[in-house]
Amino acid sequence: MNLRNYLDKLRPNFEKGGKLHAFKSVYDGFDTFLYVPNETSKCGSSIHDVIDSKRIMSIVVISLIPAMLFGMYNIGYQNALAAGRLADTTFMGMFLYGFFALLPNILVSYIVGLGIEFAWAQWKGEEIQEGYLVSGILIPLIIPISTPIWMLIIAVAFAVIFTKEIFGGTGMNIFNVALAARAFLFFAYPSRMTGDSIWLSKETIMGLGYNLPDGFTMATPLGQIAQKIPVNVSLNEMVIGLIPGSVGETSVIAIAIGALLLIVTNIASWKTMLSVFLGGTLMAYLFQYTGSSSIQWYEHLVLGGFCFGAVFMATDPVTSARTETGKWIYGFLIGAMAIVIRVMNPGYPEGMMLAILLGNMFAPLIDHCVVQSNVSKRAKRTKI
């Protein structure tokens, strides 16, 4: 008996009148996760695409794998580099060290986030949705590797409950869930989210890696810029990604591979991605031209979370602009604001997180203005 037949045999127990009807939402959650729902859209629902949400989420997760794998290697690379043992450490040793360092964060993110979603659906008697499949992997990739597990648990719980479920669940949230978790950590525990000591994993794990002194620090390039310290990494290192930073944001090459997959599969809008870079380029060039920025304009585009945010965060179909013209405006606003925050606010050298959250806030207004503009143009044409 295959899995499909086995699930169909169990279904009557979860239907109305069955012994396990109280857990129907849990059954439906597992069933729709494993198989495409054999149902048509209900009256009054909105359809944005012919592909179901589970397939969208799966492709996004796959597109994140290159950045995640490189991030694992970079965790081990930075640990060996800080210990002065780079020449003595093998590629596999550095990768496995990073794998075991990141794995607990991924597991905790999914267990806590999905656990809350299952409990919420059970409490409300609603179907379990797959929206957290992407947020669950994004959150560990956009926080420092040294983030304590207890902080991650609180941040995930806050983001899922107050950013998603309160607004009605998947597809109804105003702000990006993963960025909400990052913002919560940044404002609730600033000393654990900023500074030069948070980007390194400093203890041996599973017999791998090296113990580093508690006071050992390693600044990110953006952190050095904020402190008016000359950046000591080359453009090649910035693009390849062998620099300190959040796990998934350092490698432009790995992010580009994910971006290509998202664009080819039409999961993410290339217009939004491109407009983010256009806005960032223009603003970075203006700051360089006026002498306000200490680095070249193109270095802003490959440092920090700019590329990662442009590809995986700004293109979130739920929280971004949906009109074609609105995508250009929305992306341009995010790219420009990210550079403005970086240059004008030395206390927050990153900028991308706040810029995207700001863009999320204005996305509905942007779409509304675009739609009303089109309505007005059509109305004028009918009068002629």
GROMACS .gro file of C-alpha atoms in nm:
model
  384
    1MET     CA    1   0.000   0.000   0.000
    2ASN     CA    2   0.150   0.333  -0.104
    3LEU     CA    3   0.144   0.646   0.110
    4ARG     CA    4  -0.144   0.804  -0.085
    5ASN     CA    5  -0.371   0.505  -0.026
    6TYR     CA    6  -0.272   0.490   0.340
    7LEU     CA    7  -0.361   0.857   0.392
    8ASP     CA    8  -0.695   0.806   0.215
    9LYS     CA    9  -0.769   0.511   0.444
   10LEU     CA   10  -0.703   0.728   0.750
   11ARG     CA   11  -0.910   1.023   0.625
   12PRO     CA   12  -1.254   0.902   0.756
   13ASN     CA   13  -1.115   0.911   1.111
   14PHE     CA   14  -1.051   1.286   1.074
   15GLU     CA   15  -1.377   1.376   0.897
   16LYS     CA   16  -1.686   1.495   1.081
   17GLY     CA   17  -1.809   1.215   1.306
   18GLY     CA   18  -1.470   1.044   1.310
   19LYS     CA   19  -1.280   0.962   1.627
   20LEU     CA   20  -1.000   1.209   1.543
   21HIS     CA   21  -1.209   1.490   1.394
   22ALA     CA   22  -1.061   1.736   1.646
   23PHE     CA   23  -0.725   1.689   1.473
   24LYS     CA   24  -0.851   1.733   1.116
   25SER     CA   25  -0.639   2.045   1.062
   26VAL     CA   26  -0.325   1.848   1.151
   27TYR     CA   27  -0.417   1.572   0.906
   28ASP     CA   28  -0.496   1.821   0.630
   29GLY     CA   29  -0.165   1.995   0.694
   30PHE     CA   30   0.039   1.678   0.642
   31ASP     CA   31  -0.174   1.569   0.346
   32THR     CA   32  -0.141   1.897   0.155
   33PHE     CA   33   0.229   1.915   0.240
   34LEU     CA   34   0.289   1.575   0.079
   35TYR     CA   35   0.043   1.599  -0.210
   36VAL     CA   36  -0.125   1.867  -0.421
   37PRO     CA   37  -0.478   1.930  -0.283
   38ASN     CA   38  -0.744   1.769  -0.502
   39GLU     CA   39  -0.981   2.063  -0.462
   40THR     CA   40  -1.097   2.359  -0.669
   41SER     CA   41  -1.103   2.715  -0.545
   42LYS     CA   42  -1.393   2.802  -0.318
   43CYS     CA   43  -1.635   3.082  -0.398
   44GLY     CA   44  -1.501   3.420  -0.300
   45SER     CA   45  -1.135   3.321  -0.299
   46SER     CA   46  -0.865   3.505  -0.492
   47ILE     CA   47  -0.631   3.333  -0.738
   48HIS     CA   48  -0.296   3.496  -0.819
   49ASP     CA   49  -0.123   3.208  -0.997
   50VAL     CA   50  -0.186   2.864  -1.142
   51ILE     CA   51   0.083   2.709  -0.922
   52ASP     CA   52  -0.015   2.615  -0.567
   53SER     CA   53   0.157   2.775  -0.268
   54LYS     CA   54   0.333   2.454  -0.166
   55ARG     CA   55   0.518   2.438  -0.497
   56ILE     CA   56   0.614   2.806  -0.470
   57MET     CA   57   0.752   2.756  -0.121
   58SER     CA   58   0.945   2.446  -0.227
   59ILE     CA   59   1.116   2.626  -0.516
   60VAL     CA   60   1.209   2.921  -0.293
   61VAL     CA   61   1.362   2.683  -0.037
   62ILE     CA   62   1.560   2.510  -0.314
   63SER     CA   63   1.683   2.849  -0.439
   64LEU     CA   64   1.816   2.922  -0.089
   65ILE     CA   65   2.027   2.607  -0.075
   66PRO     CA   66   2.338   2.753  -0.249
   67ALA     CA   67   2.351   3.046  -0.005
   68MET     CA   68   2.291   2.812   0.289
   69LEU     CA   69   2.563   2.566   0.186
   70PHE     CA   70   2.815   2.841   0.126
   71GLY     CA   71   2.718   2.997   0.459
   72MET     CA   72   2.794   2.670   0.634
   73TYR     CA   73   3.140   2.660   0.479
   74ASN     CA   74   3.201   3.026   0.562
   75ILE     CA   75   3.119   2.964   0.929
   76GLY     CA   76   3.398   2.708   0.946
   77TYR     CA   77   3.627   2.921   0.732
   78GLN     CA   78   3.593   3.224   0.961
   79ASN     CA   79   3.649   3.008   1.271
   80ALA     CA   80   3.968   2.858   1.125
   81LEU     CA   81   4.085   3.198   1.001
   82ALA     CA   82   4.035   3.357   1.343
   83ALA     CA   83   4.225   3.071   1.507
   84GLY     CA   84   4.514   3.107   1.263
   85ARG     CA   85   4.464   2.745   1.155
   86LEU     CA   86   4.333   2.795   0.802
   87ALA     CA   87   4.616   2.601   0.639
   88ASP     CA   88   4.565   2.310   0.880
   89THR     CA   89   4.189   2.274   0.824
   90THR     CA   90   4.036   2.081   0.534
   91PHE     CA   91   3.745   2.199   0.322
   92MET     CA   92   3.523   1.923   0.461
   93GLY     CA   93   3.630   2.004   0.816
   94MET     CA   94   3.524   2.367   0.775
   95PHE     CA   95   3.197   2.271   0.604
   96LEU     CA   96   3.100   2.015   0.867
   97TYR     CA   97   3.181   2.261   1.144
   98GLY     CA   98   2.946   2.514   0.984
   99PHE     CA   99   2.683   2.246   0.922
  100PHE     CA  100   2.668   2.145   1.287
  101ALA     CA  101   2.679   2.510   1.398
  102LEU     CA  102   2.383   2.609   1.179
  103LEU     CA  103   2.174   2.293   1.208
  104PRO     CA  104   2.037   2.367   1.560
  105ASN     CA  105   1.918   2.711   1.446
  106ILE     CA  106   1.735   2.561   1.148
  107LEU     CA  107   1.574   2.289   1.358
  108VAL     CA  108   1.465   2.530   1.630
  109SER     CA  109   1.326   2.774   1.373
  110TYR     CA  110   1.110   2.506   1.211
  111ILE     CA  111   1.006   2.331   1.530
  112VAL     CA  112   0.894   2.651   1.702
  113GLY     CA  113   0.742   2.816   1.396
  114LEU     CA  114   0.556   2.514   1.263
  115GLY     CA  115   0.457   2.414   1.615
  116ILE     CA  116   0.286   2.750   1.666
  117GLU     CA  117   0.119   2.727   1.324
  118PHE     CA  118  -0.013   2.377   1.399
  119ALA     CA  119  -0.136   2.483   1.742
  120TRP     CA  120  -0.297   2.799   1.602
  121ALA     CA  121  -0.475   2.608   1.324
  122GLN     CA  122  -0.595   2.349   1.573
  123TRP     CA  123  -0.725   2.620   1.806
  124LYS     CA  124  -0.902   2.809   1.528
  125GLY     CA  125  -1.021   2.498   1.346
  126GLU     CA  126  -0.851   2.611   1.025
  127GLU     CA  127  -0.633   2.441   0.766
  128ILE     CA  128  -0.258   2.441   0.824
  129GLN     CA  129  -0.075   2.648   0.562
  130GLU     CA  130   0.275   2.607   0.424
  131GLY     CA  131   0.383   2.970   0.445
  132TYR     CA  132   0.639   2.912   0.720
  133LEU     CA  133   0.840   2.668   0.507
  134VAL     CA  134   1.030   2.964   0.360
  135SER     CA  135   1.044   3.180   0.672
  136GLY     CA  136   1.177   2.884   0.869
  137ILE     CA  137   1.493   2.866   0.659
  138LEU     CA  138   1.526   3.242   0.603
  139ILE     CA  139   1.544   3.333   0.971
  140PRO     CA  140   1.861   3.128   1.050
  141LEU     CA  141   2.025   3.269   0.736
  142ILE     CA  142   1.976   3.637   0.825
  143ILE     CA  143   2.090   3.633   1.187
  144PRO     CA  144   2.445   3.610   1.328
  145ILE     CA  145   2.564   3.256   1.387
  146SER     CA  146   2.632   3.340   1.751
  147THR     CA  147   2.265   3.416   1.826
  148PRO     CA  148   2.162   3.217   2.136
  149ILE     CA  149   1.893   2.954   2.086
  150TRP     CA  150   1.665   3.108   2.349
  151MET     CA  151   1.668   3.438   2.163
  152LEU     CA  152   1.586   3.261   1.838
  153ILE     CA  153   1.289   3.088   2.001
  154ILE     CA  154   1.146   3.417   2.128
  155ALA     CA  155   1.200   3.591   1.793
  156VAL     CA  156   1.034   3.312   1.592
  157ALA     CA  157   0.737   3.302   1.830
  158PHE     CA  158   0.697   3.679   1.810
  159ALA     CA  159   0.719   3.686   1.430
  160VAL     CA  160   0.476   3.401   1.369
  161ILE     CA  161   0.215   3.520   1.620
  162PHE     CA  162   0.228   3.898   1.586
  163THR     CA  163   0.336   3.935   1.223
  164LYS     CA  164   0.144   3.649   1.065
  165GLU     CA  165  -0.129   3.475   1.264
  166ILE     CA  166  -0.278   3.792   1.412
  167PHE     CA  167  -0.328   3.924   1.059
  168GLY     CA  168  -0.502   3.607   0.939
  169GLY     CA  169  -0.220   3.369   0.842
  170THR     CA  170  -0.033   3.304   0.519
  171GLY     CA  171  -0.108   3.559   0.251
  172MET     CA  172  -0.253   3.814   0.492
  173ASN     CA  173   0.059   3.942   0.669
  174ILE     CA  174   0.171   4.299   0.600
  175PHE     CA  175   0.537   4.256   0.693
  176ASN     CA  176   0.786   3.988   0.594
  177VAL     CA  177   0.786   3.729   0.875
  178ALA     CA  178   1.160   3.653   0.865
  179LEU     CA  179   1.251   4.022   0.872
  180ALA     CA  180   1.009   4.077   1.158
  181ALA     CA  181   1.203   3.817   1.359
  182ARG     CA  182   1.531   3.989   1.270
  183ALA     CA  183   1.390   4.331   1.362
  184PHE     CA  184   1.262   4.198   1.694
  185LEU     CA  185   1.607   4.068   1.782
  186PHE     CA  186   1.773   4.389   1.672
  187PHE     CA  187   1.555   4.616   1.885
  188ALA     CA  188   1.505   4.382   2.182
  189TYR     CA  189   1.866   4.262   2.213
  190PRO     CA  190   2.082   4.520   2.029
  191SER     CA  191   2.405   4.416   2.200
  192ARG     CA  192   2.363   4.061   2.066
  193MET     CA  193   2.281   4.177   1.712
  194THR     CA  194   2.544   4.446   1.652
  195GLY     CA  195   2.915   4.482   1.711
  196ASP     CA  196   3.226   4.290   1.609
  197SER     CA  197   3.194   3.988   1.838
  198ILE     CA  198   2.871   3.835   1.702
  199TRP     CA  199   2.982   3.703   1.363
  200LEU     CA  200   3.198   3.413   1.479
  201SER     CA  201   3.124   3.069   1.614
  202LYS     CA  202   3.390   3.046   1.885
  203GLU     CA  203   3.361   2.694   2.026
  204THR     CA  204   3.445   2.347   1.899
  205ILE     CA  205   3.144   2.147   1.780
  206MET     CA  206   3.140   1.768   1.749
  207GLY     CA  207   3.520   1.770   1.776
  208LEU     CA  208   3.545   2.017   1.486
  209GLY     CA  209   3.667   2.374   1.478
  210TYR     CA  210   3.867   2.571   1.733
  211ASN     CA  211   3.798   2.741   2.064
  212LEU     CA  212   3.845   3.117   2.044
  213PRO     CA  213   3.881   3.365   2.332
  214ASP     CA  214   3.550   3.520   2.442
  215GLY     CA  215   3.681   3.865   2.368
  216PHE     CA  216   3.793   3.782   2.013
  217THR     CA  217   3.625   4.005   1.754
  218MET     CA  218   3.604   4.024   1.377
  219ALA     CA  219   3.428   4.318   1.212
  220THR     CA  220   3.220   4.299   0.897
  221PRO     CA  221   3.317   4.534   0.612
  222LEU     CA  222   3.008   4.747   0.677
  223GLY     CA  223   3.100   4.761   1.045
  224GLN     CA  224   3.447   4.886   0.952
  225ILE     CA  225   3.293   5.152   0.728
  226ALA     CA  226   3.064   5.270   1.007
  227GLN     CA  227   3.366   5.301   1.238
  228LYS     CA  228   3.555   5.488   0.963
  229ILE     CA  229   3.811   5.207   0.945
  230PRO     CA  230   3.956   5.124   0.600
  231VAL     CA  231   3.793   4.811   0.456
  232ASN     CA  232   4.049   4.531   0.445
  233VAL     CA  233   3.877   4.300   0.196
  234SER     CA  234   3.897   4.302  -0.183
  235LEU     CA  235   3.608   4.315  -0.429
  236ASN     CA  236   3.672   3.949  -0.516
  237GLU     CA  237   3.631   3.850  -0.151
  238MET     CA  238   3.311   4.054  -0.131
  239VAL     CA  239   3.164   3.875  -0.433
  240ILE     CA  240   3.282   3.527  -0.336
  241GLY     CA  241   3.167   3.583   0.022
  242LEU     CA  242   3.456   3.471   0.244
  243ILE     CA  243   3.391   3.759   0.485
  244PRO     CA  244   3.214   3.791   0.820
  245GLY     CA  245   2.839   3.844   0.812
  246SER     CA  246   2.503   3.677   0.857
  247VAL     CA  247   2.506   3.317   0.738
  248GLY     CA  248   2.332   3.347   0.402
  249GLU     CA  249   2.413   3.700   0.295
  250THR     CA  250   2.786   3.701   0.219
  251SER     CA  251   2.818   3.518  -0.116
  252VAL     CA  252   2.692   3.716  -0.415
  253ILE     CA  253   2.759   3.416  -0.642
  254ALA     CA  254   2.546   3.178  -0.433
  255ILE     CA  255   2.266   3.436  -0.413
  256ALA     CA  256   2.283   3.489  -0.791
  257ILE     CA  257   2.231   3.116  -0.849
  258GLY     CA  258   1.919   3.130  -0.633
  259ALA     CA  259   1.800   3.445  -0.813
  260LEU     CA  260   1.838   3.275  -1.152
  261LEU     CA  261   1.621   2.982  -1.038
  262LEU     CA  262   1.352   3.216  -0.904
  263ILE     CA  263   1.344   3.417  -1.227
  264VAL     CA  264   1.343   3.114  -1.460
  265THR     CA  265   1.054   2.957  -1.268
  266ASN     CA  266   0.865   3.292  -1.251
  267ILE     CA  267   0.842   3.264  -0.874
  268ALA     CA  268   1.001   3.603  -0.807
  269SER     CA  269   0.974   3.924  -1.006
  270TRP     CA  270   1.287   4.026  -1.194
  271LYS     CA  271   1.142   4.377  -1.210
  272THR     CA  272   1.148   4.406  -0.832
  273MET     CA  273   1.502   4.268  -0.812
  274LEU     CA  274   1.633   4.498  -1.084
  275SER     CA  275   1.462   4.806  -0.944
  276VAL     CA  276   1.618   4.742  -0.602
  277PHE     CA  277   1.962   4.746  -0.763
  278LEU     CA  278   1.876   5.053  -0.970
  279GLY     CA  279   1.765   5.244  -0.661
  280GLY     CA  280   2.071   5.132  -0.467
  281THR     CA  281   2.305   5.216  -0.755
  282LEU     CA  282   2.169   5.568  -0.800
  283MET     CA  283   2.180   5.652  -0.431
  284ALA     CA  284   2.523   5.495  -0.376
  285TYR     CA  285   2.664   5.687  -0.674
  286LEU     CA  286   2.518   6.015  -0.544
  287PHE     CA  287   2.674   5.960  -0.202
  288GLN     CA  288   3.008   5.872  -0.359
  289TYR     CA  289   2.992   6.178  -0.587
  290THR     CA  290   2.924   6.408  -0.291
  291GLY     CA  291   3.198   6.245  -0.081
  292SER     CA  292   2.954   6.113   0.181
  293SER     CA  293   3.047   5.748   0.122
  294SER     CA  294   3.392   5.608   0.192
  295ILE     CA  295   3.361   5.317  -0.052
  296GLN     CA  296   3.286   5.280  -0.422
  297TRP     CA  297   2.917   5.278  -0.522
  298TYR     CA  298   2.929   4.920  -0.651
  299GLU     CA  299   3.073   4.793  -0.323
  300HIS     CA  300   2.750   4.892  -0.149
  301LEU     CA  301   2.565   4.650  -0.377
  302VAL     CA  302   2.776   4.346  -0.287
  303LEU     CA  303   2.819   4.406   0.085
  304GLY     CA  304   2.593   4.312   0.374
  305GLY     CA  305   2.243   4.192   0.305
  306PHE     CA  306   2.178   4.403  -0.006
  307CYS     CA  307   2.184   4.119  -0.261
  308PHE     CA  308   2.014   3.869  -0.029
  309GLY     CA  309   1.739   4.118   0.055
  310ALA     CA  310   1.685   4.216  -0.308
  311VAL     CA  311   1.649   3.854  -0.423
  312PHE     CA  312   1.475   3.672  -0.137
  313MET     CA  313   1.307   3.939   0.077
  314ALA     CA  314   1.196   4.227  -0.144
  315THR     CA  315   1.036   3.980  -0.387
  316ASP     CA  316   0.811   3.817  -0.125
  317PRO     CA  317   0.481   3.790  -0.318
  318VAL     CA  318   0.271   3.853  -0.007
  319THR     CA  319   0.434   4.171   0.124
  320SER     CA  320   0.563   4.329  -0.197
  321ALA     CA  321   0.384   4.534  -0.462
  322ARG     CA  322   0.181   4.328  -0.710
  323THR     CA  323   0.112   4.571  -0.993
  324GLU     CA  324   0.376   4.575  -1.267
  325THR     CA  325   0.443   4.948  -1.235
  326GLY     CA  326   0.425   4.920  -0.858
  327LYS     CA  327   0.708   4.665  -0.858
  328TRP     CA  328   0.943   4.919  -1.014
  329ILE     CA  329   0.849   5.188  -0.761
  330TYR     CA  330   0.857   4.947  -0.466
  331GLY     CA  331   1.198   4.803  -0.551
  332PHE     CA  332   1.352   5.141  -0.626
  333LEU     CA  333   1.230   5.273  -0.289
  334ILE     CA  334   1.389   4.980  -0.104
  335GLY     CA  335   1.725   5.005  -0.282
  336ALA     CA  336   1.752   5.379  -0.233
  337MET     CA  337   1.645   5.372   0.132
  338ALA     CA  338   1.889   5.091   0.217
  339ILE     CA  339   2.184   5.304   0.104
  340VAL     CA  340   2.047   5.617   0.273
  341ILE     CA  341   2.021   5.433   0.607
  342ARG     CA  342   2.372   5.287   0.569
  343VAL     CA  343   2.542   5.615   0.492
  344MET     CA  344   2.340   5.856   0.705
  345ASN     CA  345   2.309   5.637   1.016
  346PRO     CA  346   2.648   5.498   1.130
  347GLY     CA  347   2.475   5.332   1.425
  348TYR     CA  348   2.301   5.095   1.182
  349PRO     CA  349   2.545   5.014   0.900
  350GLU     CA  350   2.328   4.752   0.727
  351GLY     CA  351   2.008   4.931   0.621
  352MET     CA  352   1.845   4.658   0.409
  353MET     CA  353   1.619   4.517   0.679
  354LEU     CA  354   1.459   4.849   0.769
  355ALA     CA  355   1.434   4.949   0.401
  356ILE     CA  356   1.237   4.635   0.312
  357LEU     CA  357   1.007   4.669   0.614
  358LEU     CA  358   0.946   5.028   0.506
  359GLY     CA  359   0.873   4.903   0.155
  360ASN     CA  360   0.630   4.645   0.297
  361MET     CA  361   0.445   4.927   0.470
  362PHE     CA  362   0.402   5.128   0.152
  363ALA     CA  363   0.341   4.839  -0.092
  364PRO     CA  364  -0.042   4.850  -0.061
  365LEU     CA  365  -0.041   5.228  -0.108
  366ILE     CA  366   0.183   5.200  -0.414
  367ASP     CA  367  -0.047   4.941  -0.571
  368HIS     CA  368  -0.354   5.150  -0.486
  369CYS     CA  369  -0.207   5.459  -0.653
  370VAL     CA  370  -0.106   5.262  -0.963
  371VAL     CA  371  -0.452   5.106  -0.996
  372GLN     CA  372  -0.630   5.440  -0.944
  373SER     CA  373  -0.402   5.603  -1.201
  374ASN     CA  374  -0.493   5.335  -1.456
  375VAL     CA  375  -0.864   5.373  -1.374
  376SER     CA  376  -0.842   5.749  -1.423
  377LYS     CA  377  -0.665   5.708  -1.760
  378ARG     CA  378  -0.929   5.464  -1.883
  379ALA     CA  379  -1.208   5.691  -1.763
  380LYS     CA  380  -1.060   5.979  -1.960
  381ARG     CA  381  -1.035   5.765  -2.273
  382THR     CA  382  -1.403   5.670  -2.252
  383LYS     CA  383  -1.502   6.037  -2.246
  384ILE     CA  384  -1.320   6.115  -2.569
   0.00000   0.00000   0.00000
